[in-house]
Coordinates of C-alpha atoms in Angstrom, one line a residue:
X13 CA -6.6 -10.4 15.5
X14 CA -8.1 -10.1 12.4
X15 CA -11.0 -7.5 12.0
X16 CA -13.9 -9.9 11.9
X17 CA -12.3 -12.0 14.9
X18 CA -12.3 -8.2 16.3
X19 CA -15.7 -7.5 16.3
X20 CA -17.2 -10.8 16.9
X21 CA -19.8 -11.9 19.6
X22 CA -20.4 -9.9 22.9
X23 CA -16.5 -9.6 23.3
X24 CA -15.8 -8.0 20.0
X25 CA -19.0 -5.4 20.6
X26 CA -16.7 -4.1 23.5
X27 CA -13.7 -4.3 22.0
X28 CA -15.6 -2.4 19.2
X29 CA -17.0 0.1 21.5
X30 CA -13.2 0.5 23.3
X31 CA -11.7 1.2 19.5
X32 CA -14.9 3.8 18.7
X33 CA -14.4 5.4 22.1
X34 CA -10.1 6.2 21.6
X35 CA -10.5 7.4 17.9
X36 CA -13.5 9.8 19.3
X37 CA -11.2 10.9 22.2
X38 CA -8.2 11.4 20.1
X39 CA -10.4 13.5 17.5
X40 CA -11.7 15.6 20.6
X41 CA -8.0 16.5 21.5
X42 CA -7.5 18.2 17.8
X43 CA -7.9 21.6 19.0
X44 CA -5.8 21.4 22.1
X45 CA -3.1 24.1 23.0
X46 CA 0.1 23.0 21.1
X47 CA 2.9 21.9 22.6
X48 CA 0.8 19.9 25.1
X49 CA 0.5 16.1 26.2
X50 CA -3.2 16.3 24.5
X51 CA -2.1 17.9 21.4
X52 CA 0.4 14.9 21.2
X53 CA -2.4 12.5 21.6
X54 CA -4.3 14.0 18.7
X55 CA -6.2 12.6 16.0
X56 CA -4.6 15.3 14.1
X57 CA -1.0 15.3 15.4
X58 CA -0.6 11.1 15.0
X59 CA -2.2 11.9 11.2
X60 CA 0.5 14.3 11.0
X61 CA 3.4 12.1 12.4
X62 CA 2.9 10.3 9.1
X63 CA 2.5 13.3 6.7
X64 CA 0.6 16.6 6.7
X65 CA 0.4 19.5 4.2
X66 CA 2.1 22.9 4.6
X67 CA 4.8 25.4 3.6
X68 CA 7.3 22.7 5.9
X69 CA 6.1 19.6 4.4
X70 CA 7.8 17.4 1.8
X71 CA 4.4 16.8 0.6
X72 CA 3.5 20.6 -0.6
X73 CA 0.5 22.9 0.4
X74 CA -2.6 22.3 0.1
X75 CA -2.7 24.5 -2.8
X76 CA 0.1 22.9 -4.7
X77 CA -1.4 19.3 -4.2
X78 CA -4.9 21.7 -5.4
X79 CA -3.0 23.1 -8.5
X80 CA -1.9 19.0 -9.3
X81 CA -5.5 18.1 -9.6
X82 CA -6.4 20.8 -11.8
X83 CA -3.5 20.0 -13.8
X84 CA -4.3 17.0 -14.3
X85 CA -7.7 17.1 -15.1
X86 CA -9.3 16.0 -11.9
X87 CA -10.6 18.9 -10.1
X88 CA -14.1 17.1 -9.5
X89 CA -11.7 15.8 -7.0
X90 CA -11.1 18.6 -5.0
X91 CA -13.9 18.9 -2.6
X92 CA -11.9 15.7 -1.3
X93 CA -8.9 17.9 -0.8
X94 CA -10.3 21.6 0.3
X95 CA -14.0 20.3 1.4
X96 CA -17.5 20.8 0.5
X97 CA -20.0 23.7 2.4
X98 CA -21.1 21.1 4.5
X99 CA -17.6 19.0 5.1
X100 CA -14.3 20.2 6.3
X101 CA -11.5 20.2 4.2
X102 CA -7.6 19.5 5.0
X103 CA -6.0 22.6 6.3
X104 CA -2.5 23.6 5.8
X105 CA -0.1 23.3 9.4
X106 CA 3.2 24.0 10.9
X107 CA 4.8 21.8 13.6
X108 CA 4.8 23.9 16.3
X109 CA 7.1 22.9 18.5
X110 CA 10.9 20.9 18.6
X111 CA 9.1 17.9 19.2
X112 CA 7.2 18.3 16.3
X113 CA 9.4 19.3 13.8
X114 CA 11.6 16.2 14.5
X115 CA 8.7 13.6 13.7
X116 CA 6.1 15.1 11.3
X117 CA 6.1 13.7 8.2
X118 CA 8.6 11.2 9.0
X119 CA 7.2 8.0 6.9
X120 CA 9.4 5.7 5.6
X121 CA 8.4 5.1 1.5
X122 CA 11.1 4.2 -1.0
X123 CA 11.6 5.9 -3.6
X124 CA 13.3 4.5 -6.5
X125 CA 16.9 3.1 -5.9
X126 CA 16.2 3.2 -1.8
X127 CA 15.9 1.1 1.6
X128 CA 13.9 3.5 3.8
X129 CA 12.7 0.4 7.2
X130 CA 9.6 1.0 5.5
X131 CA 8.3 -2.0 7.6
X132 CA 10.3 -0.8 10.6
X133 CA 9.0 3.1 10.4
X134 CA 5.3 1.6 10.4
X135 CA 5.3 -1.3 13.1
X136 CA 7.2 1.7 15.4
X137 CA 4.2 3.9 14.4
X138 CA 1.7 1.3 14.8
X139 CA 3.1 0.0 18.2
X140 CA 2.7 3.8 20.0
X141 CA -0.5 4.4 18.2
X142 CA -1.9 1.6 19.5
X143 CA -0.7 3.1 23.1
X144 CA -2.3 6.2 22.6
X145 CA -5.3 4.3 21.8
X146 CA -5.0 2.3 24.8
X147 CA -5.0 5.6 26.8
X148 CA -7.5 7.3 25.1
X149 CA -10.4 4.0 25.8
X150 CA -9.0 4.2 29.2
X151 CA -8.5 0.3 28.2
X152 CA -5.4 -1.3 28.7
X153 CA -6.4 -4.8 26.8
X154 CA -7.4 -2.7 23.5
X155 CA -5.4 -3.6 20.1
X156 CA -5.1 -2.9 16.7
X157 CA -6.8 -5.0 14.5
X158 CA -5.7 -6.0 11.0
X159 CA -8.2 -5.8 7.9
X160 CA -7.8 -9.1 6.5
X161 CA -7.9 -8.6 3.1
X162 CA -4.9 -11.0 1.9
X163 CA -8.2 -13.2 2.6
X164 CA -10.9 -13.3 -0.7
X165 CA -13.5 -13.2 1.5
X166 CA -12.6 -10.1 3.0
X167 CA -12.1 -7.7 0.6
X168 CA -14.9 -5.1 1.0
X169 CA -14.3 -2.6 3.9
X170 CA -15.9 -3.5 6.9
X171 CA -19.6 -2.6 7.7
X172 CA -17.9 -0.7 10.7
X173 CA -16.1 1.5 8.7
X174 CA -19.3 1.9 6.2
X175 CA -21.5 3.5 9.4
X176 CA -21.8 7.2 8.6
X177 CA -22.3 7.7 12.7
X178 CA -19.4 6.2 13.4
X179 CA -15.8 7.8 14.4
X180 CA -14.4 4.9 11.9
X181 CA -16.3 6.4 9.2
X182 CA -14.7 8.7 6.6
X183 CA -16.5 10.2 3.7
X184 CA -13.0 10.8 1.2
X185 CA -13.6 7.1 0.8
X186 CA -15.0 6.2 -3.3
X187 CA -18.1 6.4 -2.4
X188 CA -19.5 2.7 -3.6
X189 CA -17.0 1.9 -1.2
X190 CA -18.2 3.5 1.5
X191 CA -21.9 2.4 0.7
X192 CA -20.4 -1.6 0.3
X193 CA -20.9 -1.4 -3.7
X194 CA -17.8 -2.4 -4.6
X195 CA -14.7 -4.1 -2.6
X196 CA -11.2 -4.3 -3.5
X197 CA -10.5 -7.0 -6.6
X198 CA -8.8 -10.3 -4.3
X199 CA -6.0 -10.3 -7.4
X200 CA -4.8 -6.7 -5.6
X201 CA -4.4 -8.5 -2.0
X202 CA -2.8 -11.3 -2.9
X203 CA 1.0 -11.9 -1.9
X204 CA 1.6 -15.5 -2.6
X205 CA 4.4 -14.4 -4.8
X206 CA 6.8 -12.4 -2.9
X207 CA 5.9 -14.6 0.1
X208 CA 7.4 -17.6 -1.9
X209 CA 9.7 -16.4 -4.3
X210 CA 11.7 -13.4 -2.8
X211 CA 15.1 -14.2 -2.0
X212 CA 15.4 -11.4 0.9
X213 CA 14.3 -9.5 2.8
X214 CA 14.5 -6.0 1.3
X215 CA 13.4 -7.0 -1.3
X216 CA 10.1 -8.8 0.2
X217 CA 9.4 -5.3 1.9
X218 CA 10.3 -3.9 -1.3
X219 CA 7.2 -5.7 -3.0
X220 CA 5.0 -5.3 -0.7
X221 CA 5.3 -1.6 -0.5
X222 CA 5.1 -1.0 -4.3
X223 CA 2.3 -4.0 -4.3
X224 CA -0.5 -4.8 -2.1
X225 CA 0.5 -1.9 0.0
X226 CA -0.1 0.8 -2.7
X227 CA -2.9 -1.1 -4.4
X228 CA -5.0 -0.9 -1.4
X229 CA -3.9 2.6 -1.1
X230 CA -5.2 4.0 -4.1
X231 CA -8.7 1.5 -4.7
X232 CA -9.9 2.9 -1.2
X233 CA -10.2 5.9 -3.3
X234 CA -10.9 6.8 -7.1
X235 CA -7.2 6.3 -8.0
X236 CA -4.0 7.7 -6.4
X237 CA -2.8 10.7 -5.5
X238 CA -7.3 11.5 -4.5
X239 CA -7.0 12.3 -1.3
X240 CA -7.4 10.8 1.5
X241 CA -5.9 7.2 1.3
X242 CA -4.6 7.8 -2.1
X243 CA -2.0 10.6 -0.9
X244 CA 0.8 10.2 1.2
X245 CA 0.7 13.2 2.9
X246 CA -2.8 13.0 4.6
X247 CA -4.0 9.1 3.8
X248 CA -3.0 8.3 7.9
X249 CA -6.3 10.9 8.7
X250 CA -8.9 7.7 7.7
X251 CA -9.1 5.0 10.2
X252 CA -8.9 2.1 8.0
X253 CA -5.6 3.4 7.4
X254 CA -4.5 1.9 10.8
X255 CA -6.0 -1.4 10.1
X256 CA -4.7 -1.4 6.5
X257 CA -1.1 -1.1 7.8
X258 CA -1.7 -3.7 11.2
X259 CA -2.0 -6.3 8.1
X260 CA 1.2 -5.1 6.3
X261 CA 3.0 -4.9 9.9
X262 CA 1.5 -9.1 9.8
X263 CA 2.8 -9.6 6.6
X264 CA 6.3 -8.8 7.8
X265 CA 5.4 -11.1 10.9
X266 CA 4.5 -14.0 7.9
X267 CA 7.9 -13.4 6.5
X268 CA 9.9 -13.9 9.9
X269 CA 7.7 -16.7 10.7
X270 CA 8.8 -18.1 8.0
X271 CA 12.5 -17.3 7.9
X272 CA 13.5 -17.4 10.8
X273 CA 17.1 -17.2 10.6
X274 CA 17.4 -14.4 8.2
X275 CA 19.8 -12.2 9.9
X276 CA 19.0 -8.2 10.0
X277 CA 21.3 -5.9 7.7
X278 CA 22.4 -2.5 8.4
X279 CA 19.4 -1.1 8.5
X280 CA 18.0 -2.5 11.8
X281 CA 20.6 0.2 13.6
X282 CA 18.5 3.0 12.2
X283 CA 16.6 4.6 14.7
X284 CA 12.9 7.2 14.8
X285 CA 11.4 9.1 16.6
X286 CA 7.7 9.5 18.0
X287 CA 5.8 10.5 21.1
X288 CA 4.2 7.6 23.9
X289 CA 0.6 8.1 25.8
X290 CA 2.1 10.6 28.3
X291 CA 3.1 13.2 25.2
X292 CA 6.7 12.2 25.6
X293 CA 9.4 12.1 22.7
X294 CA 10.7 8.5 22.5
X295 CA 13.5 7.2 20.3
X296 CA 14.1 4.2 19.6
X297 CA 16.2 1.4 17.5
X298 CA 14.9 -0.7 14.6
X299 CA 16.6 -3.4 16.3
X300 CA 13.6 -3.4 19.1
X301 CA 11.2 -3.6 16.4
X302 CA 11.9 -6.9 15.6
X303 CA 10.3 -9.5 17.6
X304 CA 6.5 -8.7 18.3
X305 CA 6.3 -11.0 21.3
X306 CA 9.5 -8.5 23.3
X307 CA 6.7 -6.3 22.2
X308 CA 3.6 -7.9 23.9
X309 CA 1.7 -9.1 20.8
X310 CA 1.7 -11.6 18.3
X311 CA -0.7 -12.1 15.3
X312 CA -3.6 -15.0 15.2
X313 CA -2.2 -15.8 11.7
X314 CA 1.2 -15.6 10.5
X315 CA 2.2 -19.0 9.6
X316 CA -0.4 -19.7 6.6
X317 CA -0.1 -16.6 5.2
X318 CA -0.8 -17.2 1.5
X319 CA -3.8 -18.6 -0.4
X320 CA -2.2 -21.4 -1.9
X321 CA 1.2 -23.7 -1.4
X322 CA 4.3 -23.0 -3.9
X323 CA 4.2 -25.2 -6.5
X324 CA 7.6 -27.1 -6.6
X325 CA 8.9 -25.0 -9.4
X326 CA 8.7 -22.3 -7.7
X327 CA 10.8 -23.4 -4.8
X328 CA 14.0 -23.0 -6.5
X329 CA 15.9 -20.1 -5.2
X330 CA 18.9 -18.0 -5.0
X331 CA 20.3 -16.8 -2.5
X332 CA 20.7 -13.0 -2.0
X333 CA 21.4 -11.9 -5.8
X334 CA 23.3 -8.7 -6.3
X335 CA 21.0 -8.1 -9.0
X336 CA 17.9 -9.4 -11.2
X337 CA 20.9 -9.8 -13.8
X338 CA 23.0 -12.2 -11.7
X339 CA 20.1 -14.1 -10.3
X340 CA 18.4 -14.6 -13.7
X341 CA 21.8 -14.3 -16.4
X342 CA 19.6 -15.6 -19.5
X343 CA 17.2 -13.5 -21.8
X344 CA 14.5 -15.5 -23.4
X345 CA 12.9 -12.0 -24.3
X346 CA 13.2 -8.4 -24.8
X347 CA 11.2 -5.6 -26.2
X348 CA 11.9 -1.6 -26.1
X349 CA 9.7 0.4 -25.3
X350 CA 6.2 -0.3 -25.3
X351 CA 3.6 2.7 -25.0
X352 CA 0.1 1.2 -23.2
X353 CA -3.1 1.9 -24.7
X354 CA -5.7 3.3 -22.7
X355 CA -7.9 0.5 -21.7
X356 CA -5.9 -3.1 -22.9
X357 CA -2.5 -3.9 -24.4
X358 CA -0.5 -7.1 -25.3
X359 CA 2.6 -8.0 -25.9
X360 CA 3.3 -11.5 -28.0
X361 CA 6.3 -13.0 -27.0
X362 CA 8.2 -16.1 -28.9
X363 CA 11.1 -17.7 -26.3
X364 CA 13.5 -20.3 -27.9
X365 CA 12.5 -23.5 -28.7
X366 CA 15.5 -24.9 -26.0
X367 CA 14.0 -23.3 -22.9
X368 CA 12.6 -24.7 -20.6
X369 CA 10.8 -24.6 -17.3
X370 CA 12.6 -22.4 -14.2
X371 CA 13.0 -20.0 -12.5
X372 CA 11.8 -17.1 -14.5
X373 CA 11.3 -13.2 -14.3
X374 CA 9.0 -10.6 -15.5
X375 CA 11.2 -7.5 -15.9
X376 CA 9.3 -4.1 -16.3
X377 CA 11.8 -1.7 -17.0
X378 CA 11.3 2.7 -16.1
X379 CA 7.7 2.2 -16.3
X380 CA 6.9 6.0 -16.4
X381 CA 4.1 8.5 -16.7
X382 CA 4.1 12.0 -17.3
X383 CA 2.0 12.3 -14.5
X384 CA -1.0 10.0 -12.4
X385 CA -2.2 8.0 -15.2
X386 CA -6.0 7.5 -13.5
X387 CA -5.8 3.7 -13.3
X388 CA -3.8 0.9 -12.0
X389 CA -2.5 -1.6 -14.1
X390 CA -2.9 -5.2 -13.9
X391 CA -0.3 -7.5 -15.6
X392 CA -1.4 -11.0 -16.8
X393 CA 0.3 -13.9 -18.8
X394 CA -1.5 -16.1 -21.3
X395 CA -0.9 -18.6 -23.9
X396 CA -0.5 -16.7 -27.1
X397 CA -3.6 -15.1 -28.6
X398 CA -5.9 -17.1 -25.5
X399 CA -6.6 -13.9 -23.7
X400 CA -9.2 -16.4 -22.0
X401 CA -6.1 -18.1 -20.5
X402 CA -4.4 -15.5 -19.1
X403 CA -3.2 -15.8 -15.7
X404 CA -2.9 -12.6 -13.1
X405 CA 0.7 -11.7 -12.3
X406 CA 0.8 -7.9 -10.4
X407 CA -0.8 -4.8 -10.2
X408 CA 1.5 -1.7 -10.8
X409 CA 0.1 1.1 -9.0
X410 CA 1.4 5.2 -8.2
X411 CA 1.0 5.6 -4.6
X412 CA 3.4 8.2 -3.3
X413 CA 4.9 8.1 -6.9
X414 CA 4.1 11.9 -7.5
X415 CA 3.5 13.4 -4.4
X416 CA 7.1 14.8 -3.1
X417 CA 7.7 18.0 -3.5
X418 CA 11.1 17.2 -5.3
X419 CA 8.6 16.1 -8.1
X420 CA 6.7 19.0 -8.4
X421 CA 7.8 20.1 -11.2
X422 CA 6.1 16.8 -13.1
X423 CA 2.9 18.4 -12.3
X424 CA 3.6 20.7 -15.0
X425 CA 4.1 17.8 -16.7
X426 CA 7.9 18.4 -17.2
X427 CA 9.5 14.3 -17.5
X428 CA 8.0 10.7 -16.4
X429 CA 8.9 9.6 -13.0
X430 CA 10.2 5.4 -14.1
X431 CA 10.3 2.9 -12.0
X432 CA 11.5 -0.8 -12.7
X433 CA 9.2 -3.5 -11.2
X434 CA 10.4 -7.5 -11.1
X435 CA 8.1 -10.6 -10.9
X436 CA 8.6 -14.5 -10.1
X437 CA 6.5 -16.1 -12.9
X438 CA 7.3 -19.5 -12.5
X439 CA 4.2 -20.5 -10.8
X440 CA 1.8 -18.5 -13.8
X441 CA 4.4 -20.3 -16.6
X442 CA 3.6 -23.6 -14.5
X443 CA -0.4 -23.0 -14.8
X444 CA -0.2 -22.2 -18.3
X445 CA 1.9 -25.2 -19.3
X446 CA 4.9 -23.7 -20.6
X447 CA 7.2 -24.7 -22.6
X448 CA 4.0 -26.0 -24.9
X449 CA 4.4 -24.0 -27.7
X450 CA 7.0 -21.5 -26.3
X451 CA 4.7 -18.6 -27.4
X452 CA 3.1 -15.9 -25.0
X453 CA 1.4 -13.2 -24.1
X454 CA 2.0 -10.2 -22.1
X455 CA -1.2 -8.0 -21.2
X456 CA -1.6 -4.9 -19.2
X457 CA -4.8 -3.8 -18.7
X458 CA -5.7 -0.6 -17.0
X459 CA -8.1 -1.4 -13.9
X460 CA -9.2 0.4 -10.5
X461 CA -8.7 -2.8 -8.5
X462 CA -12.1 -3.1 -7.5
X463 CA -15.0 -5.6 -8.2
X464 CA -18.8 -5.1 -7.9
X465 CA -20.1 -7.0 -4.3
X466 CA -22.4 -9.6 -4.3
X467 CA -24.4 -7.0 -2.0
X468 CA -25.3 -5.3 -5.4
X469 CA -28.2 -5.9 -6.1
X470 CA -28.8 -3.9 -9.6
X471 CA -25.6 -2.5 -9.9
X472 CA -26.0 1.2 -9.7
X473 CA -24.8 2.8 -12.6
X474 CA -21.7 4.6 -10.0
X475 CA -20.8 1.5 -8.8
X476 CA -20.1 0.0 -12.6
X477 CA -18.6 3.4 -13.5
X478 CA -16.1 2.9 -10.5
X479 CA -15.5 -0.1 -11.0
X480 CA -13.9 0.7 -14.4
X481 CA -10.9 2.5 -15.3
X482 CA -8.6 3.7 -18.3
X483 CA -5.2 5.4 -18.7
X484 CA -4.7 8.9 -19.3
X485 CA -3.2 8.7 -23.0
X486 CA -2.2 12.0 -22.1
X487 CA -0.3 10.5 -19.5
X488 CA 1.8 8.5 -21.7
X489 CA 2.5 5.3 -20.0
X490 CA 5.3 3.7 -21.0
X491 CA 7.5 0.5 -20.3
X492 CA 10.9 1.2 -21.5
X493 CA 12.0 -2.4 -21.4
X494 CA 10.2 -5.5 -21.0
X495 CA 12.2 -8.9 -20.5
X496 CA 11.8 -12.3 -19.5
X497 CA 15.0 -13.9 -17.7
X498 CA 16.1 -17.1 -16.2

């Protein structure tokens, strides 16, 4: 269920209390003798399972991922990382056992040009999590909420999380976060385009791991790779982690609801590996992973998943393109490359007086940075020079983006790390009453995906500060190709 479903009325104060108990049990178990059903249980070791830091890990050392901030100019970001005199910091660790060594820092993220079951690793995560948990309450009915905020009005973390005396509390959080200052901006959390417009699977999954997934990532703190949320390696150590990725696992569940006879691909004979209540290692097939009900759950919403129906335009599909080129043959527009200013920059696009209407992409071609630019960056459409019109298409964010350790040589600044991004625009072309005119506007605007509460009263002068963001022009963001296809 959803969190405020969760915690709601004299039920959801003992669910509440059952969650609160397992996460304080499970942090209890940290320093348990390795190698032992306890230690499995672990706050720590289920952290781990999806990343840690050490000499072992893919993610680096502790003082490698140190060494990046400083690099980068954000060492007042450390103490999130190493700890303050009064707050532990993360420590470096070695699996210590077979067991271990086979399931650490086993996460499932895609790098460029890959299909990794990033929905599949998580929902198998998720599912023995959530029997830990059940173990750890001593409460067999207890499940993993999802934070709901796909929903506008449920943006701002939870008061739950917010409760410094609380297990669910984390202070590596942006702090006018944590105090309920600021929540995450609704255009970060919302997936009504690859819910109605992508053609496939993979590539659904595909957009919600470099989308909502990531934006939510790296707003929960200053900006991504700040530690924790915002780095791969340690962001499964914050609670709201758990509920952040319940709501990707029921976005997946939205998709199946509604295509149901999309047939899996190769990838649902992968298989992973992880530990069950008892300590003991489990592996199993993606192929299991499908139906949540063979599973024992089910979500309260996954058939009215998005804010708003397609408009008719936007119904038109193809089916399972080999490639953006295929599925959308005809240039209306293309410019190479286009450096982004720090704060705002626009792009005026003229399209031939014969097109019309369609089906239509946004292509963002090797959209590089030398390294973590310090903002997100939100990608609108307007009428051509009516900023005032523009219309929100995507947020491009870096989560995980520099945080392997086969790119640790760009923390010396050494190359960009591109990536190409793809957007339906049909429904924004639809709003803006296109073909009037035929002329455009492209803007990116650099942004930290998060919007003052109406709890605010005064607006500290943090909150505004956090709420604001500009690129690094030292991190030279670039697009190397921008088109518009149909």
């Amino acid at each position: 269920m959803s969190w405020q479903a969760f915690v709601s009325g004299p039920a959801g104060a003992m669910r509440l209390a059952s969650l609160k108990k397992a996460v304080a049990k499970m942090r209890a178990l940290d320093n348990s003798p390795t190698g032992t059903a306890n230690f499995r249980r672990s706050w720590k070791y289920w952290a781990n399972i999806h990343g840690y830091l050490g000499s072992t890990s893919p993610f680096g050392t502790v003082a490698q991922r140190s060494q990046q901030l400083t690099n980068d100019g954000l060492s007042q970001y450390l103490p999130y990382l190493v700890g303050t005199s009064t707050q532990p910091g993360i420590v470096d660790q070695t699996p210590p056992d077979a067991i271990a060594k086979a399931i650490w820092a086993t996460c499932q993220h895609s790098p460029p040009g890959t299909e990794l079951n990033f929905f599949a690793w998580h929902r198998m995560y998720l599912y023995y999590f959530e029997r830990v948990l059940r173990w750890a309450a001593n409460d067999p009915t207890l499940t993993l909420p999802y934070w709901d905020y796909t929903n506008p009005a449920q943006t701002a973390l939870p008061a739950e999380f917010r409760d410094t005396t609380s297990p669910l509390y984390d202070w590596r959080r942006s702090p006018p976060v944590n105090q309920g200052l600021l929540a995450l901006n609704p255009n970060i959390t919302n997936i009504d385009g690859p819910l109605t417009t992508d053609t496939s699977l993979l590539q659904f999954e595909k957009d919600i791991e470099s989308g909502v997934h990531g934006n939510v990532h790296c707003a929960m703190v200053h900006y991504c790779p700040i530690s924790l949320m915002g780095l791969v390696g340690v962001a499964a150590n914050d609670p709201i982690f758990y509920m952040h990725h319940t709501n990707i696992d029921r976005m997946w569940s939205c998709w199946q609801h509604s295509h149901p006879n999309e047939l899996p691909g190769t990838w649902a004979s992968q298989s992973f590996t992880f530990v069950d209540e008892t300590g003991t290692e489990v592996t199993r097939t993606v192929k299991d992973f499908l139906d949540t009900t063979a599973l024992g759950y089910v979500y309260d919403n996954s058939s009215a998943c998005t804010r708003a129906p397609a408009p008719a335009a936007v119904a038109m599909q193809i089916q399972s393109p080999a490639s953006v080129e295929q599925a959308f043959p005809n240039i209306l527009f293309s410019h190479l490359p286009l450096r982004l200013n720090s704060t705002m920059t626009s792009l005026d696009v003229t399209i031939p007086a014969a097109a019309r209407l369609q089906n239509t992409e946004l292509v963002l071609r090797d959209v590089s940075a030398m390294f973590a630019p310090g903002a997100l960056i939100d990608v609108y459409v307007a009428k051509n020079n009516q900023s005032s019109s523009r219309i929100f298409v995507a947020t491009i964010n870096w989560f995980g983006v520099f945080d392997h350790m086969d790119k640790m040589d760009h923390m010396d600044r050494a190359g960009p790390i591109a990536r190409t991004f793809e957007y339906n625009v049909t429904r924004q072309l639809q709003q803006l009453g296109f073909p009037d005119g035929n002329a455009l506007t492209i803007i990116f605007e650099a942004s930290s995906g998060l919007v003052l509460t109406s709890n605010n009263q005064g607006a500290s002068a943090e909150a505004i500060a956090a709420s604001q963001a500009t690129l690094r022009p030292d991190a030279k963001v670039t697009i190397g190709a921008i088109e518009l296809r149909q």
